[in-house]
Amino acid sequence: MTSITDIVPPGVVTGDNLLKLLEHARANKYAIPAVNCTSSSTANACLEAAAKNNSPVMIQISNGGGAFMVGKSVKDPNAAAAGSVALAYHVRAVAKYYGIPVVLHSDHCAKNLLPWFDGMLQADKDYFKMFGEPLFSSHMLDLSEEPDEENIAICVKYFKEMAPMKIWLEMEIGITGGEEDGVNNENIDPEKLYTTPEQVYAVYDALSKIGPMFSIAAAFGNVHGVYKPGNVKLSPERLLTHQEYTKEKIGSDLERPIFLVMHGGSGSTDEEIKLAVENGVIKMNIDTDTQWAYWDGLRKFEAEKREYLQGQIGNPDGAEKPNKKYYDPRVWIRKAEESMVDRVSESMDRLGSAGKYIRQVDSSGSQVGLEKMMLPPFALISLGVLAGVIGSITVNVLLKKK
């Protein structure tokens, strides 16, 4: 097996490097965890887990996560896009210090959230003009609640816009049950939880005419939320049927010609995850479990140090003893991060991505792909400052746009 370290650089990966990374995952039967992040703290926890486990990682943000990132008091309709862009800039600023490949992704975008998608895509275009690569690595359109024809047509429209910048498109056909980020499919017709091979091929046929950089979230009984293993009926064997059907249709030499994505993985058994990965899943979303892990780290800290957290002064060690070293946010947030790091590490192990990348740290490098321009250091510094200005302007424009 060719090492992914030899063909993909560390830091945020886009375009051809992203394609190489996901082709490597598909060929070598492992998947990359994609973790929903709502803050710099949760993003840093994912990066730390990836560095500790020598694994690539996907950091993704939802519409609700973007709105939280910009600040819940901001009611502007473009707040979610601004917050998503802000998180992307944070990750780009720090990723190089962790020494592993990072995929910047936006999660489920339903039809009513397309203005959010448009805002991020505009930020990609602005970044691309400056640096020759998009701000984000990939975006997801989730139009699974629309008729298949409309779903595919809108995906085609956006993919044509994204392809010149080599932005990856993830789409969903078939519905993931449960509830996530304000989308409730808890009472959906059970039959809609299972995508057919014909549906998957229809997507492949339409998008492959534009480019190779797309993946399909095909439903196989997936449910968002937390469930005890065994309480959700997953059928990952159906994914192989999709692969075989499309393989025959296109006459592909590839064992698994489709890049598949798994949603609603909380509560899945190791056997179900393993079979899904063997059948072509290269990305698995994680949200519910990492949310709990983050809280659980804080919960345990508070339970252990409760008597030191009841006032600024006074604890079991003395009535005048200060408690700052306990209530300082850097202390209890760190405990939440450490717990989340452990849970993300568990997913990397289960998905087989752990150990696939030898960590490489070179903090002198650029995160915007400017090395290929062969510019002198002073020019790189100037352009770096300008990139920050552009980022600030982009966020401000999104907030002011009506």
XYZ file of C-alpha atoms in Angstrom:
402
model
C 0.000 0.000 0.000
C 1.374 3.387 -1.039
C 1.569 5.664 1.982
C -0.781 8.627 1.808
C 2.034 10.600 3.462
C 3.968 10.373 0.190
C 1.213 11.850 -1.971
C -0.812 14.284 0.163
C 0.651 17.224 2.110
C -0.385 18.135 5.657
C -2.769 21.016 6.308
C -6.052 21.822 4.598
C -6.343 19.755 1.415
C -8.368 20.753 -1.629
C -8.667 19.858 -5.290
C -6.331 17.172 -6.617
C -4.891 16.455 -3.161
C -8.372 15.855 -1.785
C -9.152 13.488 -4.643
C -5.919 11.589 -3.977
C -6.772 11.319 -0.287
C -10.252 9.924 -0.876
C -9.077 7.596 -3.636
C -6.508 6.236 -1.184
C -9.214 5.709 1.433
C -11.468 3.914 -1.027
C -8.686 1.708 -2.410
C -7.401 0.757 1.038
C -10.806 0.382 2.691
C -10.748 2.952 5.446
C -12.974 5.956 6.115
C -12.238 9.392 7.508
C -14.274 10.707 10.452
C -16.132 13.934 9.696
C -16.874 15.730 12.939
C -19.367 18.550 13.309
C -17.721 21.531 14.990
C -19.331 24.628 16.464
C -16.295 26.471 17.838
C -12.541 26.810 17.628
C -12.368 24.584 20.716
C -14.183 21.642 19.134
C -12.221 22.085 15.901
C -8.947 22.035 17.843
C -10.022 18.832 19.602
C -10.501 17.151 16.219
C -7.115 18.353 15.010
C -5.476 17.115 18.205
C -7.062 13.683 17.826
C -5.862 13.483 14.229
C -2.309 14.422 15.207
C -2.260 11.905 18.079
C -3.538 9.123 15.821
C -1.630 9.968 12.636
C -4.927 10.218 10.809
C -6.538 12.556 8.299
C -9.678 14.258 9.603
C -12.683 16.127 8.268
C -13.911 19.189 10.132
C -17.420 20.115 9.110
C -19.868 22.815 10.066
C -23.637 22.869 9.790
C -25.939 25.814 9.281
C -26.734 25.816 12.991
C -23.048 25.490 13.819
C -22.241 28.496 11.645
C -24.951 30.537 13.340
C -23.518 29.579 16.723
C -19.978 30.366 15.619
C -20.835 33.938 14.615
C -22.745 34.490 17.873
C -26.327 33.604 18.760
C -27.229 37.242 19.285
C -26.664 37.970 15.571
C -29.977 37.628 13.744
C -28.784 38.603 10.273
C -29.933 36.075 7.619
C -26.318 35.645 6.486
C -24.980 34.931 9.969
C -24.614 31.183 9.382
C -22.475 31.754 6.290
C -20.321 34.290 8.118
C -19.801 31.920 11.042
C -18.949 29.033 8.732
C -16.385 31.177 6.913
C -14.915 32.272 10.251
C -14.420 28.661 11.377
C -12.816 27.816 8.032
C -10.316 30.660 8.456
C -9.529 29.493 11.980
C -8.815 25.952 10.799
C -6.651 27.213 7.949
C -4.660 29.357 10.372
C -3.831 26.506 12.764
C -3.984 23.267 10.732
C -0.318 23.346 9.722
C 0.745 23.031 13.361
C -0.924 19.621 13.652
C 0.848 18.060 10.667
C -2.011 15.987 9.211
C -4.371 16.383 6.215
C -7.554 18.293 7.059
C -10.698 18.433 4.959
C -12.862 21.539 5.483
C -16.476 20.600 4.808
C -19.961 22.045 5.216
C -22.694 19.641 6.320
C -26.367 19.132 5.365
C -27.802 21.961 3.272
C -31.511 21.561 2.618
C -33.315 23.550 -0.074
C -34.403 26.271 2.327
C -30.763 26.756 3.383
C -29.351 27.386 -0.098
C -28.604 31.075 0.717
C -26.154 29.752 3.339
C -24.562 27.539 0.687
C -24.365 30.504 -1.701
C -22.590 32.587 0.945
C -19.918 29.932 1.500
C -19.505 29.429 -2.230
C -18.917 33.144 -2.671
C -16.213 32.970 -0.003
C -14.679 30.065 -1.962
C -14.637 32.164 -5.131
C -13.034 35.115 -3.381
C -10.376 32.860 -1.865
C -9.804 31.091 -5.178
C -9.156 34.383 -6.972
C -6.497 35.179 -4.419
C -4.803 31.838 -3.882
C -5.807 29.441 -6.637
C -7.771 27.138 -4.326
C -11.150 27.391 -2.564
C -11.553 28.259 1.107
C -13.456 25.039 1.817
C -12.464 21.614 0.546
C -16.026 20.407 0.021
C -19.695 21.147 0.555
C -22.807 19.034 0.996
C -26.205 19.519 -0.594
C -28.953 17.560 1.142
C -32.005 17.794 -1.081
C -33.175 14.293 -0.196
C -36.603 15.568 0.838
C -37.180 16.876 -2.700
C -38.199 14.709 -5.682
C -35.183 12.868 -7.114
C -35.293 14.801 -10.389
C -35.171 18.145 -8.593
C -32.533 16.917 -6.158
C -30.222 15.833 -8.959
C -30.893 18.905 -11.105
C -29.951 21.325 -8.327
C -26.836 19.283 -7.541
C -25.831 19.413 -11.207
C -26.320 23.191 -11.255
C -24.097 23.743 -8.231
C -21.514 21.126 -9.202
C -20.956 22.932 -12.506
C -20.243 26.066 -10.489
C -17.919 24.233 -8.090
C -15.982 22.065 -10.565
C -13.723 24.845 -11.969
C -12.441 25.408 -8.405
C -12.186 21.639 -7.803
C -14.521 21.745 -4.802
C -15.855 18.348 -3.766
C -19.639 17.904 -3.719
C -21.393 15.528 -1.344
C -25.069 14.900 -2.004
C -27.745 12.789 -0.333
C -30.396 10.658 -1.956
C -32.707 8.696 0.274
C -33.466 10.052 3.719
C -31.566 9.692 6.991
C -34.048 9.259 9.821
C -34.075 10.927 13.221
C -33.496 14.610 13.939
C -30.442 16.815 13.451
C -29.881 20.559 13.306
C -33.587 21.365 13.038
C -34.408 18.784 10.331
C -36.817 16.191 11.733
C -37.337 12.878 9.918
C -38.403 10.857 12.934
C -41.754 9.873 11.412
C -40.576 9.272 7.859
C -41.816 6.343 5.755
C -39.355 3.510 6.585
C -39.009 2.618 2.904
C -37.448 6.023 2.230
C -34.597 5.098 4.592
C -33.226 2.745 1.927
C -31.866 4.146 -1.338
C -32.144 1.951 -4.427
C -29.277 1.107 -6.829
C -31.179 2.878 -9.602
C -31.313 6.103 -7.574
C -27.588 5.974 -6.866
C -26.752 5.336 -10.504
C -28.939 8.237 -11.619
C -26.836 10.528 -9.422
C -23.568 9.013 -10.641
C -24.624 9.321 -14.281
C -25.515 13.001 -13.917
C -22.543 14.163 -11.834
C -19.786 12.083 -13.459
C -20.358 13.984 -16.695
C -19.148 17.120 -14.882
C -16.221 15.711 -12.898
C -15.028 12.966 -10.527
C -15.077 14.953 -7.284
C -18.369 13.926 -5.732
C -19.700 11.479 -3.181
C -23.123 10.072 -2.437
C -24.797 9.657 0.932
C -27.067 6.731 0.125
C -29.469 5.807 2.906
C -29.291 2.264 4.232
C -31.432 2.625 7.350
C -29.320 5.377 8.917
C -30.808 7.448 11.736
C -29.447 10.672 13.230
C -29.214 10.831 16.995
C -28.143 8.420 19.693
C -29.454 4.878 19.850
C -28.419 1.718 21.629
C -26.562 -0.651 19.276
C -29.076 -2.987 17.678
C -32.034 -0.607 17.980
C -31.528 0.764 14.460
C -31.646 -1.625 11.511
C -28.776 -0.794 9.212
C -28.257 -2.662 5.963
C -24.706 -1.804 4.833
C -24.775 -4.784 2.489
C -27.019 -2.676 0.247
C -24.051 -0.413 -0.440
C -22.295 -3.251 -2.236
C -25.377 -3.678 -4.417
C -25.112 -0.011 -5.394
C -21.454 -0.435 -6.276
C -22.052 -3.556 -8.351
C -24.989 -2.001 -10.208
C -23.047 1.130 -11.188
C -19.889 -0.871 -11.938
C -21.825 -2.969 -14.452
C -23.549 0.060 -15.949
C -20.320 1.957 -16.632
C -18.012 -0.995 -17.214
C -15.572 0.187 -14.544
C -12.386 -1.672 -13.648
C -12.670 -0.327 -10.104
C -13.930 -2.681 -7.443
C -15.849 0.196 -5.825
C -16.450 2.960 -8.403
C -18.602 5.175 -6.143
C -17.430 7.320 -3.227
C -20.024 6.663 -0.528
C -20.731 8.489 2.725
C -22.290 7.231 5.958
C -24.565 9.461 8.010
C -26.317 8.647 11.274
C -23.507 6.440 12.568
C -24.155 6.910 16.295
C -25.038 3.594 17.885
C -23.755 1.568 14.925
C -21.971 -1.676 15.721
C -18.345 -2.251 14.766
C -19.498 -4.923 12.316
C -21.913 -2.539 10.569
C -19.264 0.152 10.257
C -16.668 -2.299 8.984
C -19.002 -3.644 6.307
C -19.999 -0.137 5.226
C -16.339 0.823 4.808
C -15.579 -2.367 2.906
C -18.400 -1.458 0.539
C -16.997 1.950 -0.343
C -17.775 4.368 2.485
C -14.882 6.860 2.694
C -16.427 9.333 5.161
C -18.553 8.868 8.261
C -20.280 11.730 10.032
C -19.949 12.034 13.804
C -21.884 14.549 15.852
C -24.099 13.156 18.605
C -21.338 11.089 20.218
C -18.778 13.889 20.149
C -21.312 16.342 21.561
C -21.783 14.007 24.523
C -18.034 13.467 24.889
C -17.387 17.223 25.037
C -20.049 17.686 27.713
C -18.957 14.577 29.595
C -15.451 15.953 30.070
C -16.885 19.094 31.633
C -19.426 17.117 33.670
C -16.753 14.941 35.239
C -14.558 17.952 36.027
C -17.432 19.781 37.711
C -18.361 16.706 39.749
C -14.760 16.248 40.906
C -14.106 19.923 41.682
C -17.606 21.046 42.694
C -16.532 22.417 46.084
C -13.935 24.580 44.345
C -16.489 26.009 41.919
C -19.010 27.630 44.253
C -17.370 31.039 44.503
C -14.289 32.966 43.551
C -12.837 32.562 47.059
C -13.258 29.803 49.610
C -12.906 26.037 49.216
C -12.076 22.947 51.315
C -8.454 24.113 51.520
C -9.386 27.347 53.290
C -11.997 30.098 53.514
C -9.704 32.592 51.824
C -8.262 30.289 49.184
C -8.862 31.498 45.583
C -10.552 29.245 43.001
C -9.386 30.886 39.798
C -7.372 27.878 38.672
C -10.598 25.871 38.673
C -13.125 28.254 37.077
C -10.742 29.669 34.472
C -12.416 28.693 31.135
C -9.084 27.399 29.870
C -9.251 24.709 32.558
C -12.767 23.338 32.166
C -12.929 23.825 28.397
C -9.703 21.876 28.166
C -11.310 18.997 30.073
C -14.130 18.999 27.517
C -11.593 18.989 24.686
C -9.641 16.084 26.158
C -12.790 13.985 26.384
C -13.721 14.833 22.798
C -10.200 13.964 21.635
C -10.653 10.503 23.113
C -13.993 9.986 21.330
C -12.698 11.171 17.958
C -9.682 8.880 18.435
C -12.068 5.977 18.961
C -13.768 6.746 15.647
C -10.425 6.908 13.843
C -9.607 3.467 15.169
C -13.006 2.009 14.223
C -12.888 3.502 10.731
C -9.326 2.382 10.081
C -7.888 5.855 9.429
C -5.568 5.774 12.465
C -1.932 5.297 11.501
C -2.495 6.059 7.826
C -0.526 9.335 7.843
C 2.844 10.049 9.383
C 2.538 13.404 11.092
C 4.618 16.149 9.460
C 4.962 19.513 11.125
C 6.508 22.433 9.272
C 5.049 25.608 10.750
C 7.048 27.732 8.304
C 4.865 26.621 5.408
C 1.838 28.423 3.999
C -1.721 27.156 4.316
C -2.959 28.832 1.179
C -0.992 27.008 -1.498
C 1.351 29.886 -2.300
C 4.533 27.817 -2.355
C 3.852 26.854 -5.969
C 3.992 30.547 -6.891
C 7.638 30.632 -5.756
C 7.170 34.008 -4.075
C 9.787 35.464 -1.713
C 9.035 35.433 2.041
C 8.170 39.142 2.258
C 5.571 38.663 -0.492
C 4.070 35.677 1.299
C 3.769 37.723 4.484
C 2.113 40.590 2.606
C -0.328 38.251 0.904
C -1.046 36.547 4.204
C -2.024 39.885 5.706
C -4.152 40.606 2.642
C -5.841 37.203 3.009
C -6.839 38.127 6.527
C -8.245 41.407 5.291
C -10.203 39.622 2.570
C -11.532 37.168 5.142
C -12.687 40.028 7.329
C -14.299 41.779 4.386
C -16.042 38.573 3.292
C -17.541 38.083 6.732
C -18.665 41.724 6.895
C -20.224 41.592 3.429
C -22.117 38.436 4.327
C -23.458 40.089 7.451
C -24.533 43.231 5.637
C -25.977 41.495 2.581
C -29.760 41.395 2.523
